[in-house]
Short mmCIF file of C-alpha atoms in Angstrom, two decimals:
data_model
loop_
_atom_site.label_atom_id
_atom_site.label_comp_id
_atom_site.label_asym_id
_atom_site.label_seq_id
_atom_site.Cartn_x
_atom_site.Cartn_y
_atom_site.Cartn_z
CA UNK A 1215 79.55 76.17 66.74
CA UNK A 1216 76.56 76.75 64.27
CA UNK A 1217 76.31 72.93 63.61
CA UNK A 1218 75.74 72.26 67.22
CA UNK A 1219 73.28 75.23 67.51
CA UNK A 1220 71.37 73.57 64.59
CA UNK A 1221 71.01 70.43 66.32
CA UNK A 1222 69.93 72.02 69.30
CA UNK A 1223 67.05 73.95 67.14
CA UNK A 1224 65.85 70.87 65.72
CA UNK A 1225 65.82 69.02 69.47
CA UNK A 1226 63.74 72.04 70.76
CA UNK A 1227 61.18 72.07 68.01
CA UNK A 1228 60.90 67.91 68.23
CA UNK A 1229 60.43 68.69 71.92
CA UNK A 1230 57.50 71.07 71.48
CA UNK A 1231 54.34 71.92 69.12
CA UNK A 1232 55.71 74.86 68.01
CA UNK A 1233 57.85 77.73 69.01
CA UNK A 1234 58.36 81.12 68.47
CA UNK A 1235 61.39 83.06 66.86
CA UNK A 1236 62.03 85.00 70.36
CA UNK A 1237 61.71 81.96 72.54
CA UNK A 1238 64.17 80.19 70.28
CA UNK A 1239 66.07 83.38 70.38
CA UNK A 1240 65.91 83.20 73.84
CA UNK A 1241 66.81 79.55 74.49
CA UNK A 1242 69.65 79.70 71.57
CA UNK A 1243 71.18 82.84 73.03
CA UNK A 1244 71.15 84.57 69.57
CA UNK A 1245 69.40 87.32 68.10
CA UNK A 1246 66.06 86.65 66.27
CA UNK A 1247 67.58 87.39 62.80
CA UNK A 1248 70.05 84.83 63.11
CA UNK A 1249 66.81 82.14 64.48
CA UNK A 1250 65.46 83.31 61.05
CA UNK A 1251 68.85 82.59 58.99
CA UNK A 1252 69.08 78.85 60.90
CA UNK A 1253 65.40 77.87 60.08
CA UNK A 1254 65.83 78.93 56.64
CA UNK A 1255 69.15 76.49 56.48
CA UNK A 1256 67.89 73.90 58.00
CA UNK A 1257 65.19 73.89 55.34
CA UNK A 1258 67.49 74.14 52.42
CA UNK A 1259 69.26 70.43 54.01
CA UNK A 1260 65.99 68.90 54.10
CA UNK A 1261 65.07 69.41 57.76
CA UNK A 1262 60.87 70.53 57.29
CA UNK A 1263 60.92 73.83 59.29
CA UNK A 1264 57.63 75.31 58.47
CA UNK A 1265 57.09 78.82 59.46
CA UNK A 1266 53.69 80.34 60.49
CA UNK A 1267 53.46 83.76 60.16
CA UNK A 1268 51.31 86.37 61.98
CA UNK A 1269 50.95 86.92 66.08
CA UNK A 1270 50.54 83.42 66.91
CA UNK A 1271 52.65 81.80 64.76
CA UNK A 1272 56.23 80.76 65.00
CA UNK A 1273 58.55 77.91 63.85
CA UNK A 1274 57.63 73.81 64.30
CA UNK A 1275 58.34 70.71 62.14
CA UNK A 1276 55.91 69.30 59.57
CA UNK A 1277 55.04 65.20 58.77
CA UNK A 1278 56.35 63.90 62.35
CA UNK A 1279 60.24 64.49 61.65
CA UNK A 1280 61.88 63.01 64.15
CA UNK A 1281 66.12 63.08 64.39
CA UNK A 1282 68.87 60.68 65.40
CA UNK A 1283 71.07 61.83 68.02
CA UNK A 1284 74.21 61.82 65.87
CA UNK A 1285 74.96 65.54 66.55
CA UNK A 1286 76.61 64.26 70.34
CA UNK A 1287 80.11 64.08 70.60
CA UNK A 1288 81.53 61.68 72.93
CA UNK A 1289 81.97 63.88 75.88
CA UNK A 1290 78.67 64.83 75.40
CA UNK A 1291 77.01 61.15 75.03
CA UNK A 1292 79.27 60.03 78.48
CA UNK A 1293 77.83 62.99 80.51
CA UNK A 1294 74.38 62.40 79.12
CA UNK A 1295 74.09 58.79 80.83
CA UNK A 1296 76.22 59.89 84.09
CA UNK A 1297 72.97 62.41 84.51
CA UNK A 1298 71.27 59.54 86.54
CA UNK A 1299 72.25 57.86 89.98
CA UNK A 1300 71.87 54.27 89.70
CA UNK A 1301 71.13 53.79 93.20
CA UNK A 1302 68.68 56.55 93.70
CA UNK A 1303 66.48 55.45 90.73
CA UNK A 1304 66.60 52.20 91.96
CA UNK A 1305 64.89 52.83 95.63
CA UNK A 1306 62.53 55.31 94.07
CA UNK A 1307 61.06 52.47 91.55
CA UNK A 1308 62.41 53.53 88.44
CA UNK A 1309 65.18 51.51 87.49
CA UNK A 1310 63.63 49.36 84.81
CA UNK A 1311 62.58 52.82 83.01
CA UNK A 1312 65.60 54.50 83.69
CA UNK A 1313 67.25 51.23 81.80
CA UNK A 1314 64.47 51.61 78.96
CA UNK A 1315 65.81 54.91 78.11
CA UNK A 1316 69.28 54.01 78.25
CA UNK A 1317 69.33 51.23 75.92
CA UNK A 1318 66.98 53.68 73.33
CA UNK A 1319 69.40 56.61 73.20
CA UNK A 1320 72.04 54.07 72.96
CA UNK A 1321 70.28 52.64 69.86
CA UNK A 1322 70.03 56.16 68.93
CA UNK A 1323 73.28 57.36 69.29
CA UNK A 1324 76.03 56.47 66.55
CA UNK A 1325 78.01 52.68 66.30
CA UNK A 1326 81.31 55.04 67.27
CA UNK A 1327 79.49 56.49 70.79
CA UNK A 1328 77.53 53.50 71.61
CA UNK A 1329 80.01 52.83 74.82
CA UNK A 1330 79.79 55.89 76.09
CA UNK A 1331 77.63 54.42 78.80
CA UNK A 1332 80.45 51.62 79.67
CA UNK A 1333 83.28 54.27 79.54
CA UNK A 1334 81.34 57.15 81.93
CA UNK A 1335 79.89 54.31 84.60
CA UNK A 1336 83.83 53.31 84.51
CA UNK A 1337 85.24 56.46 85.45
CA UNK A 1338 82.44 58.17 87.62
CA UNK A 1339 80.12 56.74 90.75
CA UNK A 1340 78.66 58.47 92.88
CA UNK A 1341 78.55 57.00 96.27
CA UNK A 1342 75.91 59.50 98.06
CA UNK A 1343 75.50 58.09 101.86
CA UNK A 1344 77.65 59.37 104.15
CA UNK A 1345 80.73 57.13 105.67
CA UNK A 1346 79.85 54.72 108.36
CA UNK A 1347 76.17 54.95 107.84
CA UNK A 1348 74.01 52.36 106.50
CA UNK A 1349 71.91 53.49 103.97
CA UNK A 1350 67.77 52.29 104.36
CA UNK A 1351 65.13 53.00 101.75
CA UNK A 1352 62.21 54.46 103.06
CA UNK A 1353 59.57 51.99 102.61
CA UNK A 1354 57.01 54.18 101.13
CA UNK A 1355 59.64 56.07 99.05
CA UNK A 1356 58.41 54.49 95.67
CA UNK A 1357 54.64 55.41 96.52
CA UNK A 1358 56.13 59.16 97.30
CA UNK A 1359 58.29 59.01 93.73
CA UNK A 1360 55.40 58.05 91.70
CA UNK A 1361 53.08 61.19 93.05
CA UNK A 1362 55.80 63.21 92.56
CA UNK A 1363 56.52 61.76 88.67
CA UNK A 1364 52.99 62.34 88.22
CA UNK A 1365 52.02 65.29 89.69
CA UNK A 1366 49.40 64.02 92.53
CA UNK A 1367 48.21 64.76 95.34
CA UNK A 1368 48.93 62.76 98.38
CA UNK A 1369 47.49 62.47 102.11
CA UNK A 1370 50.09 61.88 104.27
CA UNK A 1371 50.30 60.76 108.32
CA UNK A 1372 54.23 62.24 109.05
CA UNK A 1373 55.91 61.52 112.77
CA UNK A 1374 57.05 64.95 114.34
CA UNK A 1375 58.50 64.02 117.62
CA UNK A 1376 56.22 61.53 119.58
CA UNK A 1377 53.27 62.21 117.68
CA UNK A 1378 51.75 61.87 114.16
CA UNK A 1379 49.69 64.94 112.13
CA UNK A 1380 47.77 64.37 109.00
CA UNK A 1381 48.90 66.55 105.88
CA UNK A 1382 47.42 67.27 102.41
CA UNK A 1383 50.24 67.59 100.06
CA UNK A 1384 51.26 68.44 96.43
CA UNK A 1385 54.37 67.00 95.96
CA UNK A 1386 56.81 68.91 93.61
CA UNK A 1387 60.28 67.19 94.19
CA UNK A 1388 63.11 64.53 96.00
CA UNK A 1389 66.00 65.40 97.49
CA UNK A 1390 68.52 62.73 98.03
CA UNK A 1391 71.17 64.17 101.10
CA UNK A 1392 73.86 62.47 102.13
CA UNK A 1393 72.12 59.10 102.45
CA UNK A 1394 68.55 60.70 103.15
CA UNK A 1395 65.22 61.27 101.09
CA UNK A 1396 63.62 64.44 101.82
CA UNK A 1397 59.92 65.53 100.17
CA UNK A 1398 59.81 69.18 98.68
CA UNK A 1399 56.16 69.85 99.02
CA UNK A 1400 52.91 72.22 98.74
CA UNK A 1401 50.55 72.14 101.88
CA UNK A 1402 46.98 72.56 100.51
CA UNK A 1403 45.53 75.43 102.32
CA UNK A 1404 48.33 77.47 103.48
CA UNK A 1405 49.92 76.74 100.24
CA UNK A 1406 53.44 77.21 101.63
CA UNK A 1407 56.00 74.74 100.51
CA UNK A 1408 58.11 72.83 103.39
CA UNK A 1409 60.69 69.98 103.48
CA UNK A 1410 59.67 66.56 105.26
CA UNK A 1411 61.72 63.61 105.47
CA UNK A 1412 60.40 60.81 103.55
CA UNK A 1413 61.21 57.97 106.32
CA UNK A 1414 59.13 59.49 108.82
CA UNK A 1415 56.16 59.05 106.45
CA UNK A 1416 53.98 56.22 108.39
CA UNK A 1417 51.38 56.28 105.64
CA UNK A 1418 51.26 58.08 102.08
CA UNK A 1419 47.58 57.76 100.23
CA UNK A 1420 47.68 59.44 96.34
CA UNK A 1421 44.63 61.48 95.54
CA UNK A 1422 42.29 59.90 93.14
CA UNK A 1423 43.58 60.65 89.79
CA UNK A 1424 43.40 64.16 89.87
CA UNK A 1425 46.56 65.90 89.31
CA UNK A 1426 47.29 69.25 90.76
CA UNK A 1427 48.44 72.01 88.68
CA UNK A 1428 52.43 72.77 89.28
CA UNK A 1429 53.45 76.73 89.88
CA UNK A 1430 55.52 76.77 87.10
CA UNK A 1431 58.45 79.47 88.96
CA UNK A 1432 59.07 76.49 91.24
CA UNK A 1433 62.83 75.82 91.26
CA UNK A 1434 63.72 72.78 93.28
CA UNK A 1435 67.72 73.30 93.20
CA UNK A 1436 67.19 77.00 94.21
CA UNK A 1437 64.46 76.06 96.62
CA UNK A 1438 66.38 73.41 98.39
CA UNK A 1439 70.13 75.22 98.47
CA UNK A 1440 67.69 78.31 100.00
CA UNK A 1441 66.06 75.84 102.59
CA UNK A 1442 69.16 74.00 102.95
CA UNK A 1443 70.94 76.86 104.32
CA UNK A 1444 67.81 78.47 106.71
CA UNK A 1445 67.88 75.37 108.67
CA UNK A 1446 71.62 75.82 108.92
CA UNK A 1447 71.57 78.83 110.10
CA UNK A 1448 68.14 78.01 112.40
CA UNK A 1449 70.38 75.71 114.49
CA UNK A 1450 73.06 78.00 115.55
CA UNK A 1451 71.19 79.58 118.31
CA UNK A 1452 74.73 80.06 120.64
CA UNK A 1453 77.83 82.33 120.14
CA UNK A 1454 81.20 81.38 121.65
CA UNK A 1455 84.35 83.54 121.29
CA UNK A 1456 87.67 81.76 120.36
CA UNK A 1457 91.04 82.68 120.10
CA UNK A 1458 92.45 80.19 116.86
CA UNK A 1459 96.37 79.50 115.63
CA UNK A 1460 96.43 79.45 112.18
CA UNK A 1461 96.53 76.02 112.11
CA UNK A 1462 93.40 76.51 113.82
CA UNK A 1463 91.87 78.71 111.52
CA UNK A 1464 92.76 76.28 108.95
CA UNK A 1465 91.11 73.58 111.07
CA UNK A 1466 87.40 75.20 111.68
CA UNK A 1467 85.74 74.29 109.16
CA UNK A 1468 86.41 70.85 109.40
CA UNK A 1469 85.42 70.73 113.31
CA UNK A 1470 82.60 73.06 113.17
CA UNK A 1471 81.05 72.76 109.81
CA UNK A 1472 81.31 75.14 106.79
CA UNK A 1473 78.49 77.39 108.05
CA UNK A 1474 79.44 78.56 111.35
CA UNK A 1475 83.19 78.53 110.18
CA UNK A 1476 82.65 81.19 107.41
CA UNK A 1477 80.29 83.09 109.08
CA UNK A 1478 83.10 83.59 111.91
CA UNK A 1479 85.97 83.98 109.53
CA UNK A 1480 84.24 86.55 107.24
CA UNK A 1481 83.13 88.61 110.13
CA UNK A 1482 86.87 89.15 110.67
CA UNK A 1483 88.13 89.62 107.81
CA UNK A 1484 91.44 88.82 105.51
CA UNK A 1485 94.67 89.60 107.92
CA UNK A 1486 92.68 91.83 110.47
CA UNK A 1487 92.22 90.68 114.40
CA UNK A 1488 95.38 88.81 114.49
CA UNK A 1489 98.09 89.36 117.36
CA UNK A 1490 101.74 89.10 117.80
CA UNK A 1491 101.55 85.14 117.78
CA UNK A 1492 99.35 85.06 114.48
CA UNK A 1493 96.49 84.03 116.71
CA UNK A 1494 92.70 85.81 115.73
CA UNK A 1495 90.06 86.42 118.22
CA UNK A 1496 86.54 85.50 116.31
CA UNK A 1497 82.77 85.15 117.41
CA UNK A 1498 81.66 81.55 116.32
CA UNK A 1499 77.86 81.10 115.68
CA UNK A 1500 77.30 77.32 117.67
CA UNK A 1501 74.33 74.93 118.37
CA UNK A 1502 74.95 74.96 121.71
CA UNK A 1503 77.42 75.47 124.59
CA UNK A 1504 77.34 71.54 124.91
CA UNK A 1505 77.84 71.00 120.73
CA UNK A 1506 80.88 73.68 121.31
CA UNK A 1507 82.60 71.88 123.56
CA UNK A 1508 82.48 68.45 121.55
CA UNK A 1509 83.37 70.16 118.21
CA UNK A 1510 86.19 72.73 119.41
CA UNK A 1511 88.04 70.01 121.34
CA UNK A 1512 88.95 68.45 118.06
CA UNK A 1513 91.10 71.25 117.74
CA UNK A 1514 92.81 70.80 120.57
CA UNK A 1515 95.88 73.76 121.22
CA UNK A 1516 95.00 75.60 118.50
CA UNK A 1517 91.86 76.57 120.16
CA UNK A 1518 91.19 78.89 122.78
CA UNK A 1519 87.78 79.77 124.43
CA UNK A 1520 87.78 83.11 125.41
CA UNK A 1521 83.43 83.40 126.55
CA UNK A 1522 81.41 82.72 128.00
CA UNK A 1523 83.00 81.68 131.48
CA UNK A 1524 81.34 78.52 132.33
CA UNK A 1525 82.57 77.09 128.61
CA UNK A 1526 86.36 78.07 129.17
CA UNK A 1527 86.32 76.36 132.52
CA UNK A 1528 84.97 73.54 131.17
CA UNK A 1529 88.18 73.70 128.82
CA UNK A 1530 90.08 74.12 132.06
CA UNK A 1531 88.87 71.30 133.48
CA UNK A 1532 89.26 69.02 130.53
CA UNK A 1533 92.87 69.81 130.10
CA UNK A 1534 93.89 69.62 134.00
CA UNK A 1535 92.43 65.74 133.57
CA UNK A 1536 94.52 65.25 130.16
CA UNK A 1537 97.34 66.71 131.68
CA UNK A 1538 96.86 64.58 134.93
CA UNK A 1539 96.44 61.31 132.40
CA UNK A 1540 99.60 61.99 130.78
CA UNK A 1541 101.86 63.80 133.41
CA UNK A 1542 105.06 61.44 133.98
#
């Protein structure tokens, strides 16, 4: 446990100028007096941790020291190269660097690890597209990838609907979703951040050289699960009432979606609602009446619409011509 914290000091202060006894603290998850004991061990096995003292002063190491990654284990070497997505780096531009780095913290890493990368690509792959979809790089995804890697400004002409709009942008991040590339980014003036889709970028000019500066509480997994689940919720603009088996129930969230399905569910609570048959009466949130119809008829019997009127007919109607189809 201590020998791995070590390491993890010595990455940190490689990693930056200098740092100080509470942000090592901090990053370490130990108290200040124990940053103090580990700095003053590290020194005595001939790791140069030179301490400044006074308010601005802190811990960093002297004369360039650089370290070998032999403190990985193995688990921790295979999950170190399964951190990229072969694929993705490849249609942003950035495979041959991505394969730079590879083959140095291979050289780095020691002769009894160095097929860690063989052993994780054989065991994991991620395969992000969704089924029966071909996948297509947006053609100006590696243009968008490079502002983003380096923090520049871009001028973009973007297709909403049947018409194109012209938007300053500082790009902060890409989001790869099941099969699609989607641009976290910073409108200049309103200074809002939205989401756009990257292939429906007609043209994508960089600024000139001048990088913008990054608002450093940006947090592009929080950001996107947050956006992720307003638009969600944005589309579900209907309510139908159901009655569902418990097959059914079991069924939803596979017909509906996730969303809507726990959103229905939880509103009803565990063993509450439910009549003689086992059967529970919920309020499903829905795109639309039309979207309804489509998705609950996957669920055949174990379904039944209860409101509004003109859906349940529909229902009716359906299942008179099934019946009709199949009656001997």
């Amino acid at each position: 446990m201590r020998a791995a914290r070590l390491i993890k000091m010595v990455l940190l202060l490689q990693s930056r100028p200098a740092m100080t006894a509470a942000e090592l603290a901090r990053e370490l998850e130990v108290s200040e007096r124990t940053v103090t004991r580990d700095a003053q061990a590290l020194s005595e096995a001939g790791v140069p941790v030179y301490a400044d003292r006074g308010r601005a002063g802190g811990y960093r190491l002297v004369g360039g020291y650089r370290t070998r990654l032999t403190g990985l284990d193995r688990g921790e070497a295979e999950a170190l190269f399964l951190s990229g997505v072969p694929g993705a780096l490849r249609e942003m531009g950035l495979e041959d660097a991505a394969s730079a780095a590879r083959l140095k913290v291979s050289a780095a890493l020691l002769p009894s690890l160095r097929d860690a990368s063989r052993t994780a690509a054989q065991r994991f792959h991620l395969d992000a597209p969704d089924w029966f979809r071909e996948p297509k790089t947006p053609e100006l995804l590696p243009a968008v990838a490079e502002a983003v890697w380096d923090d520049l400004p871009i001028t973009a002409r973007y297709r909403r609907g049947e018409e194109e709009v012209v938007r300053e942008l500082e790009p902060y991040g890409l989001v790869l979703k099941a099969g699609v590339w989607y641009l976290c980014a910073r409108v200049l003036g309103p200074g809002s951040f939205r989401v756009y889709r990257v292939d429906r970028f007609a043209a994508v000019e960089p600024g000139a050289g001048k990088r913008f500066e990054r608002d450093g509480g940006f947090d592009l997994p929080a950001f996107w699960e947050e956006r992720a689940a307003q638009f969600a919720r944005s589309v579900l603009r209907a309510e139908v009432v159901v009655r569902l088996s418990e097959e059914g129930v079991r069924r939803l969230p596979h017909a509906v979606g996730p969303v809507p399905a726990r959103a229905a569910l939880e509103a009803v609570g565990a063993g509450t609602g439910r009549d003689g048959g086992g059967w529970v009466t919920v309020t499903l949130p829905v795109e639309s009446e039309e979207v309804a119809h489509t998705q609950l008829t996957a669920l055949g019997p174990e379904v039944e619409v209860l409101a509004p009127d003109a859906l349940r007919e529909r229902f009716a109607r359906g299942a008179e011509r099934l019946a009709a189809l199949y009656r001997p």
